[in-house]
Amino acid sequence: MALKLYDDRMSQPSRAILIFCKANGIEFEEVKTEIAKKQHRSPEFAEVNPMKQVPAIVHGDFKLFESHEILIYLASAFPGIADHWYPADVRKRAKVHSVLDWHHSNLRRGSAGYMFNSAIALALGLPLNPEAAAESEKLLSKSLAMIESYWLQGDGPFLLGNEKPSIADLALVCEIMQIEAADENERERILGPHKRILKWIEDTKNATAPHFDEIHSIMPLARQMLKELKVQASKP
Amino acid sequence: MSLKVYADRMSQPSRAVILFCKLNGIDFEEIKIDLSKRQQLTREFRDINPLKKVPAIQDGRFKLSESHAILIYLASLYPGVADHWYPADVSKSAKIHSVLDWHHSNLRHGAVTYVLNSALAPALGLPLNPEAAAEGEKLLSASLAEIESVWLKGKGRFLLGSLQPSIADLSLVCEIMQLEVVDDKDRERILAPHQRVLKWIDDTKAATRPHFDEVHSVLFKVKEKLKKLRSQGGGAGEAAESITKACVRSKM
């Protein structure tokens, strides 16, 4: 049964799914649906996802959106996926659900809010909002601290103290990687204090090499493009 | 019984978990964590949930937080929980996950922002924040419209066109019930355009009685107290303050 993935590599949750598929040898057709070109608003895409957001999948006649669900569905529906991605044990699985849920209103809200209001809005033809960016940065920093003090506690290098990565590691690390599109000094200010986070990102990258780097190869280009847009926006 | 549920019935997600347990005859000890008294900040509770939020559970030595994760865990673990709450079929459960995820940043975010900034601010002696309330209301209204146009499509009366309720119905309906603490005419203004949502709330209540009413009885008591305070001209009464604090700290 054919799997189609509708995505935009600038979308953090899209990248998590791409890495998961490639790391697990899941065959799929990538249908680029670029937000900056407003392709997510086309009537054709609305048939796939009436919420008009990426990522979304079509698997045979089954359609699904919301990236955590897509990751869970792929981990459950495809044979041969190693258990550590989405454990069968009810308690281990519950912990994965817990961090994925926490992510929505914490790391994602903080990080996406910060990046949007300090840079990405320009790419969508919208003005920057430094006040909103500052508020979001507070939540982002608090979330990074919580990941270090709570979610990364345990014996192993991954979330929930696991020895090997789960879908939660992909979702959260891809979110943090969005900060790669920010200026170097902003990145340093936000991530610099969090050595444990930086190590965890490295560990996740290594566990999913070479796909992680390949899928994130868009980030330096994005950084350059946003830098140029900021320069233009600051001209009178 | 080994299952402990740490909850405050003024917290929407706490109610969803308690309701699920009662509906499915799951034995549990309810331990009240009174948000108005900041009990979520005590060292004892931080041992249970370092994130300092309710609801949280302890099952033997296993601790868990985040209401959706808790609902899924209980539905998966306890025998005798009917399949419709959280189907074994991966395609069906994937859809439930989908609406539960959508909920975080949409209905919940909108409802919490609106209720806090419109109903509860005066009770804390704080100025109303009409801008924030209006933003919250926009998202809340858009979310209610999406529930009607996307999530309630299908043959059945419940979310995802199901013939019977799932954990998603419990979670989302308990959220909308929090609007009871808002002024009647505002609540009507927001909900009245959404007849399909109102019917779905009634269907969910009917499918989960008598537990639904019992679990929400605290909310209705607080609603009456707030109504009285408003008719007396408002002010930081004890009841109003307790609701405010509960809603502010409840898993925001």
Short mmCIF file of N, CA and C in Angstrom, two decimals, chain B residues 74-204:
data_model
loop_
_atom_site.label_atom_id
_atom_site.label_comp_id
_atom_site.label_asym_id
_atom_site.label_seq_id
_atom_site.Cartn_x
_atom_site.Cartn_y
_atom_site.Cartn_z
N LEU B 74 -4.81 4.24 31.11
CA LEU B 74 -5.88 3.54 31.83
C LEU B 74 -6.73 2.71 30.87
N ALA B 75 -7.01 3.25 29.70
CA ALA B 75 -7.83 2.52 28.72
C ALA B 75 -7.10 1.26 28.24
N SER B 76 -5.78 1.35 28.15
CA SER B 76 -4.99 0.22 27.64
C SER B 76 -4.77 -0.84 28.72
N LEU B 77 -4.63 -0.37 29.96
CA LEU B 77 -4.20 -1.28 31.01
C LEU B 77 -5.34 -2.07 31.65
N TYR B 78 -6.49 -1.42 31.83
CA TYR B 78 -7.53 -2.05 32.61
C TYR B 78 -8.43 -2.93 31.74
N PRO B 79 -8.57 -4.19 32.14
CA PRO B 79 -9.43 -5.07 31.35
C PRO B 79 -10.87 -4.62 31.54
N GLY B 80 -11.70 -4.93 30.62
CA GLY B 80 -13.10 -4.57 30.80
C GLY B 80 -13.43 -3.15 30.37
N VAL B 81 -12.42 -2.37 29.96
CA VAL B 81 -12.73 -1.04 29.41
C VAL B 81 -13.19 -1.26 27.97
N ALA B 82 -14.40 -0.83 27.66
CA ALA B 82 -14.95 -1.09 26.33
C ALA B 82 -14.09 -0.45 25.25
N ASP B 83 -14.02 -1.14 24.12
CA ASP B 83 -13.12 -0.73 23.03
C ASP B 83 -13.36 0.68 22.52
N HIS B 84 -14.61 1.17 22.60
CA HIS B 84 -14.91 2.48 22.00
C HIS B 84 -14.18 3.63 22.69
N TRP B 85 -13.74 3.42 23.93
CA TRP B 85 -13.04 4.50 24.62
C TRP B 85 -11.69 4.78 23.97
N TYR B 86 -11.00 3.72 23.54
CA TYR B 86 -9.69 3.83 22.91
C TYR B 86 -9.49 2.55 22.10
N PRO B 87 -9.93 2.59 20.81
CA PRO B 87 -9.99 1.35 20.03
C PRO B 87 -8.65 0.66 19.84
N ALA B 88 -8.70 -0.66 19.77
CA ALA B 88 -7.49 -1.43 19.51
C ALA B 88 -7.02 -1.23 18.07
N ASP B 89 -7.97 -1.00 17.16
CA ASP B 89 -7.64 -0.79 15.75
C ASP B 89 -6.77 0.47 15.60
N VAL B 90 -5.57 0.28 15.02
CA VAL B 90 -4.57 1.36 14.94
C VAL B 90 -5.08 2.57 14.16
N SER B 91 -5.84 2.34 13.08
CA SER B 91 -6.34 3.48 12.31
C SER B 91 -7.34 4.29 13.13
N LYS B 92 -8.14 3.59 13.93
CA LYS B 92 -9.14 4.31 14.74
C LYS B 92 -8.46 5.05 15.89
N SER B 93 -7.52 4.39 16.56
CA SER B 93 -6.87 5.07 17.69
C SER B 93 -6.02 6.23 17.19
N ALA B 94 -5.47 6.09 15.97
CA ALA B 94 -4.68 7.19 15.39
C ALA B 94 -5.53 8.45 15.24
N LYS B 95 -6.79 8.26 14.86
CA LYS B 95 -7.68 9.41 14.72
C LYS B 95 -7.98 10.06 16.06
N ILE B 96 -8.10 9.23 17.10
CA ILE B 96 -8.32 9.78 18.44
C ILE B 96 -7.11 10.58 18.89
N HIS B 97 -5.93 10.03 18.64
CA HIS B 97 -4.70 10.77 18.97
C HIS B 97 -4.70 12.11 18.25
N SER B 98 -5.16 12.08 17.01
CA SER B 98 -5.18 13.27 16.16
C SER B 98 -6.00 14.39 16.80
N VAL B 99 -7.22 14.08 17.24
CA VAL B 99 -8.06 15.12 17.81
C VAL B 99 -7.51 15.54 19.19
N LEU B 100 -6.98 14.60 19.95
CA LEU B 100 -6.40 14.97 21.26
C LEU B 100 -5.21 15.90 21.09
N ASP B 101 -4.42 15.70 20.05
CA ASP B 101 -3.29 16.59 19.80
C ASP B 101 -3.76 17.96 19.34
N TRP B 102 -4.71 17.96 18.41
CA TRP B 102 -5.28 19.21 17.90
C TRP B 102 -5.81 20.05 19.07
N HIS B 103 -6.39 19.39 20.03
CA HIS B 103 -7.03 20.02 21.19
C HIS B 103 -6.08 20.96 21.93
N HIS B 104 -4.85 20.53 22.17
CA HIS B 104 -3.88 21.31 22.96
C HIS B 104 -3.81 22.75 22.52
N SER B 105 -3.54 22.93 21.20
CA SER B 105 -3.22 24.26 20.67
C SER B 105 -4.45 24.97 20.12
N ASN B 106 -5.60 24.33 20.21
CA ASN B 106 -6.79 24.93 19.63
C ASN B 106 -7.89 25.15 20.68
N LEU B 107 -8.73 24.14 20.89
CA LEU B 107 -9.83 24.34 21.84
C LEU B 107 -9.30 24.72 23.22
N ARG B 108 -8.33 23.95 23.71
CA ARG B 108 -7.84 24.20 25.07
C ARG B 108 -7.20 25.57 25.19
N HIS B 109 -6.33 25.87 24.24
CA HIS B 109 -5.59 27.14 24.29
C HIS B 109 -6.58 28.31 24.23
N GLY B 110 -7.55 28.21 23.32
CA GLY B 110 -8.55 29.27 23.17
C GLY B 110 -9.43 29.41 24.41
N ALA B 111 -9.95 28.30 24.89
CA ALA B 111 -10.87 28.32 26.03
C ALA B 111 -10.18 28.83 27.29
N VAL B 112 -9.01 28.31 27.58
CA VAL B 112 -8.28 28.72 28.78
C VAL B 112 -7.97 30.23 28.73
N THR B 113 -7.48 30.70 27.59
CA THR B 113 -7.13 32.12 27.44
C THR B 113 -8.37 33.00 27.62
N TYR B 114 -9.47 32.58 27.02
CA TYR B 114 -10.70 33.37 27.10
C TYR B 114 -11.24 33.42 28.54
N VAL B 115 -11.38 32.26 29.16
CA VAL B 115 -11.96 32.18 30.51
C VAL B 115 -11.12 32.99 31.50
N LEU B 116 -9.82 32.86 31.42
CA LEU B 116 -8.93 33.57 32.32
C LEU B 116 -9.08 35.08 32.16
N ASN B 117 -9.01 35.55 30.93
CA ASN B 117 -8.92 36.99 30.69
C ASN B 117 -10.25 37.72 30.67
N SER B 118 -11.36 36.96 30.67
CA SER B 118 -12.66 37.64 30.67
C SER B 118 -13.38 37.44 31.99
N ALA B 119 -13.44 36.21 32.48
CA ALA B 119 -14.24 35.94 33.67
C ALA B 119 -13.44 36.12 34.95
N LEU B 120 -12.18 35.72 34.94
CA LEU B 120 -11.49 35.55 36.21
C LEU B 120 -10.66 36.75 36.63
N ALA B 121 -10.24 37.56 35.71
CA ALA B 121 -9.38 38.70 36.05
C ALA B 121 -10.00 39.62 37.11
N PRO B 122 -11.27 40.05 36.97
CA PRO B 122 -11.84 40.96 37.97
C PRO B 122 -11.86 40.34 39.36
N ALA B 123 -12.05 39.03 39.40
CA ALA B 123 -12.12 38.36 40.70
C ALA B 123 -10.79 38.42 41.42
N LEU B 124 -9.72 38.65 40.68
CA LEU B 124 -8.39 38.74 41.31
C LEU B 124 -8.02 40.18 41.56
N GLY B 125 -8.96 41.08 41.32
CA GLY B 125 -8.63 42.48 41.46
C GLY B 125 -7.73 42.97 40.35
N LEU B 126 -7.68 42.20 39.27
CA LEU B 126 -6.85 42.60 38.14
C LEU B 126 -7.75 43.25 37.09
N PRO B 127 -7.14 44.12 36.27
CA PRO B 127 -7.98 44.71 35.23
C PRO B 127 -8.33 43.64 34.20
N LEU B 128 -9.49 43.81 33.60
CA LEU B 128 -9.86 42.94 32.49
C LEU B 128 -8.81 43.10 31.40
N ASN B 129 -8.58 42.03 30.67
CA ASN B 129 -7.68 42.14 29.52
C ASN B 129 -8.49 41.82 28.27
N PRO B 130 -9.23 42.81 27.79
CA PRO B 130 -10.15 42.55 26.68
C PRO B 130 -9.42 42.08 25.42
N GLU B 131 -8.18 42.58 25.22
CA GLU B 131 -7.44 42.16 24.02
C GLU B 131 -7.13 40.68 24.07
N ALA B 132 -6.59 40.24 25.22
CA ALA B 132 -6.24 38.83 25.36
C ALA B 132 -7.49 37.96 25.31
N ALA B 133 -8.58 38.46 25.95
CA ALA B 133 -9.84 37.71 25.94
C ALA B 133 -10.35 37.58 24.51
N ALA B 134 -10.26 38.67 23.78
CA ALA B 134 -10.75 38.66 22.39
C ALA B 134 -9.93 37.70 21.53
N GLU B 135 -8.60 37.70 21.75
CA GLU B 135 -7.74 36.74 21.02
C GLU B 135 -8.13 35.31 21.38
N GLY B 136 -8.31 35.08 22.67
CA GLY B 136 -8.71 33.75 23.14
C GLY B 136 -10.04 33.35 22.55
N GLU B 137 -10.98 34.31 22.51
CA GLU B 137 -12.31 34.01 22.00
C GLU B 137 -12.26 33.66 20.51
N LYS B 138 -11.39 34.37 19.78
CA LYS B 138 -11.26 34.09 18.33
C LYS B 138 -10.85 32.64 18.12
N LEU B 139 -9.81 32.23 18.87
CA LEU B 139 -9.31 30.86 18.72
C LEU B 139 -10.36 29.86 19.20
N LEU B 140 -11.03 30.19 20.30
CA LEU B 140 -12.08 29.32 20.83
C LEU B 140 -13.19 29.13 19.79
N SER B 141 -13.65 30.24 19.22
CA SER B 141 -14.74 30.16 18.22
C SER B 141 -14.28 29.41 16.98
N ALA B 142 -13.07 29.68 16.54
CA ALA B 142 -12.55 28.95 15.36
C ALA B 142 -12.48 27.46 15.66
N SER B 143 -12.10 27.13 16.89
CA SER B 143 -11.99 25.72 17.28
C SER B 143 -13.36 25.05 17.32
N LEU B 144 -14.35 25.76 17.86
CA LEU B 144 -15.71 25.20 17.90
C LEU B 144 -16.21 24.95 16.47
N ALA B 145 -15.89 25.89 15.57
CA ALA B 145 -16.30 25.73 14.17
C ALA B 145 -15.60 24.52 13.55
N GLU B 146 -14.31 24.33 13.89
CA GLU B 146 -13.59 23.17 13.34
C GLU B 146 -14.12 21.87 13.91
N ILE B 147 -14.54 21.88 15.16
CA ILE B 147 -15.14 20.67 15.73
C ILE B 147 -16.37 20.29 14.91
N GLU B 148 -17.18 21.29 14.57
CA GLU B 148 -18.39 21.02 13.79
C GLU B 148 -18.07 20.59 12.37
N SER B 149 -17.10 21.28 11.74
CA SER B 149 -16.89 21.02 10.31
C SER B 149 -15.97 19.82 10.05
N VAL B 150 -15.14 19.47 11.02
CA VAL B 150 -14.19 18.37 10.79
C VAL B 150 -14.41 17.21 11.77
N TRP B 151 -14.31 17.50 13.06
CA TRP B 151 -14.26 16.41 14.03
C TRP B 151 -15.59 15.72 14.26
N LEU B 152 -16.71 16.44 14.06
CA LEU B 152 -18.01 15.81 14.28
C LEU B 152 -18.65 15.27 13.00
N LYS B 153 -17.87 15.26 11.91
CA LYS B 153 -18.43 14.73 10.65
C LYS B 153 -18.53 13.21 10.76
N GLY B 154 -19.61 12.67 10.21
CA GLY B 154 -19.72 11.21 10.20
C GLY B 154 -21.07 10.76 10.71
N LYS B 155 -21.22 9.44 10.76
CA LYS B 155 -22.56 8.89 11.03
C LYS B 155 -22.98 9.09 12.48
N GLY B 156 -22.03 8.89 13.41
CA GLY B 156 -22.40 8.84 14.82
C GLY B 156 -22.49 10.21 15.48
N ARG B 157 -22.86 10.19 16.76
CA ARG B 157 -23.10 11.43 17.49
C ARG B 157 -21.84 12.01 18.12
N PHE B 158 -20.76 11.22 18.09
CA PHE B 158 -19.58 11.63 18.83
C PHE B 158 -18.44 12.02 17.89
N LEU B 159 -17.33 12.47 18.48
CA LEU B 159 -16.19 12.90 17.66
C LEU B 159 -15.76 11.79 16.73
N LEU B 160 -15.28 12.19 15.56
CA LEU B 160 -14.80 11.24 14.54
C LEU B 160 -15.94 10.39 14.01
N GLY B 161 -17.17 10.88 14.15
CA GLY B 161 -18.34 10.17 13.63
C GLY B 161 -18.62 8.86 14.34
N SER B 162 -18.09 8.72 15.57
CA SER B 162 -18.28 7.47 16.29
C SER B 162 -19.69 7.36 16.86
N LEU B 163 -20.13 6.10 16.97
CA LEU B 163 -21.45 5.85 17.53
C LEU B 163 -21.43 5.91 19.05
N GLN B 164 -20.22 5.74 19.62
CA GLN B 164 -20.10 5.80 21.08
C GLN B 164 -18.94 6.72 21.44
N PRO B 165 -18.94 7.25 22.67
CA PRO B 165 -17.88 8.22 23.01
C PRO B 165 -16.52 7.55 23.18
N SER B 166 -15.47 8.37 22.97
CA SER B 166 -14.11 7.92 23.24
C SER B 166 -13.52 8.85 24.29
N ILE B 167 -12.26 8.61 24.64
CA ILE B 167 -11.59 9.49 25.61
C ILE B 167 -11.50 10.92 25.07
N ALA B 168 -11.52 11.06 23.75
CA ALA B 168 -11.46 12.40 23.16
C ALA B 168 -12.72 13.19 23.49
N ASP B 169 -13.88 12.55 23.46
CA ASP B 169 -15.12 13.24 23.81
C ASP B 169 -15.06 13.74 25.25
N LEU B 170 -14.56 12.89 26.15
CA LEU B 170 -14.47 13.29 27.56
C LEU B 170 -13.57 14.52 27.70
N SER B 171 -12.40 14.44 27.08
CA SER B 171 -11.42 15.51 27.22
C SER B 171 -11.96 16.84 26.71
N LEU B 172 -12.52 16.84 25.50
CA LEU B 172 -12.96 18.09 24.90
C LEU B 172 -14.22 18.65 25.55
N VAL B 173 -15.16 17.78 25.91
CA VAL B 173 -16.39 18.27 26.54
C VAL B 173 -16.08 18.85 27.92
N CYS B 174 -15.21 18.20 28.68
CA CYS B 174 -14.84 18.75 30.00
C CYS B 174 -14.22 20.13 29.85
N GLU B 175 -13.49 20.34 28.77
CA GLU B 175 -12.89 21.66 28.52
C GLU B 175 -13.98 22.70 28.29
N ILE B 176 -14.94 22.38 27.43
CA ILE B 176 -15.99 23.35 27.11
C ILE B 176 -16.85 23.64 28.34
N MET B 177 -16.99 22.66 29.22
CA MET B 177 -17.78 22.88 30.43
C MET B 177 -17.20 23.99 31.30
N GLN B 178 -15.91 24.27 31.17
CA GLN B 178 -15.30 25.33 31.98
C GLN B 178 -15.92 26.69 31.68
N LEU B 179 -16.54 26.83 30.51
CA LEU B 179 -17.21 28.08 30.15
C LEU B 179 -18.38 28.38 31.09
N GLU B 180 -18.80 27.42 31.88
CA GLU B 180 -19.89 27.65 32.83
C GLU B 180 -19.57 28.77 33.80
N VAL B 181 -18.27 29.03 34.05
CA VAL B 181 -17.94 30.08 35.03
C VAL B 181 -17.97 31.47 34.41
N VAL B 182 -18.15 31.53 33.10
CA VAL B 182 -18.19 32.81 32.40
C VAL B 182 -19.63 33.35 32.48
N ASP B 183 -19.79 34.66 32.33
CA ASP B 183 -21.10 35.28 32.29
C ASP B 183 -22.04 34.54 31.32
N ASP B 184 -23.29 34.31 31.76
CA ASP B 184 -24.25 33.55 30.93
C ASP B 184 -24.37 34.09 29.51
N LYS B 185 -24.49 35.41 29.40
CA LYS B 185 -24.75 35.93 28.04
C LYS B 185 -23.53 35.78 27.15
N ASP B 186 -22.31 35.84 27.74
CA ASP B 186 -21.10 35.62 26.93
C ASP B 186 -21.02 34.17 26.50
N ARG B 187 -21.33 33.27 27.44
CA ARG B 187 -21.28 31.85 27.11
C ARG B 187 -22.26 31.54 25.99
N GLU B 188 -23.45 32.11 26.08
CA GLU B 188 -24.45 31.87 25.04
C GLU B 188 -24.00 32.45 23.71
N ARG B 189 -23.40 33.63 23.77
CA ARG B 189 -22.94 34.24 22.52
C ARG B 189 -21.93 33.33 21.82
N ILE B 190 -21.05 32.74 22.61
CA ILE B 190 -19.99 31.92 22.02
C ILE B 190 -20.52 30.56 21.55
N LEU B 191 -21.40 29.96 22.35
CA LEU B 191 -21.84 28.59 22.03
C LEU B 191 -23.06 28.53 21.11
N ALA B 192 -23.94 29.54 21.19
CA ALA B 192 -25.21 29.47 20.43
C ALA B 192 -25.05 29.23 18.93
N PRO B 193 -24.04 29.83 18.27
CA PRO B 193 -23.91 29.55 16.83
C PRO B 193 -23.55 28.10 16.52
N HIS B 194 -23.20 27.34 17.55
CA HIS B 194 -22.70 25.99 17.30
C HIS B 194 -23.66 24.94 17.82
N GLN B 195 -24.79 24.80 17.12
CA GLN B 195 -25.85 23.88 17.56
C GLN B 195 -25.36 22.44 17.58
N ARG B 196 -24.51 22.11 16.60
CA ARG B 196 -24.01 20.73 16.52
C ARG B 196 -23.13 20.41 17.73
N VAL B 197 -22.36 21.44 18.18
CA VAL B 197 -21.51 21.26 19.37
C VAL B 197 -22.39 21.07 20.61
N LEU B 198 -23.46 21.90 20.71
CA LEU B 198 -24.35 21.82 21.87
C LEU B 198 -25.00 20.45 21.94
N LYS B 199 -25.39 19.92 20.78
CA LYS B 199 -26.00 18.58 20.77
C LYS B 199 -24.99 17.52 21.21
N TRP B 200 -23.77 17.67 20.74
CA TRP B 200 -22.73 16.70 21.08
C TRP B 200 -22.44 16.73 22.59
N ILE B 201 -22.46 17.93 23.17
CA ILE B 201 -22.23 18.03 24.62
C ILE B 201 -23.35 17.30 25.36
N ASP B 202 -24.60 17.53 24.90
CA ASP B 202 -25.74 16.84 25.53
C ASP B 202 -25.63 15.33 25.38
N ASP B 203 -25.24 14.88 24.18
CA ASP B 203 -25.10 13.44 23.95
C ASP B 203 -24.03 12.84 24.86
N THR B 204 -22.93 13.59 25.03
CA THR B 204 -21.84 13.09 25.88
C THR B 204 -22.30 13.03 27.34
#
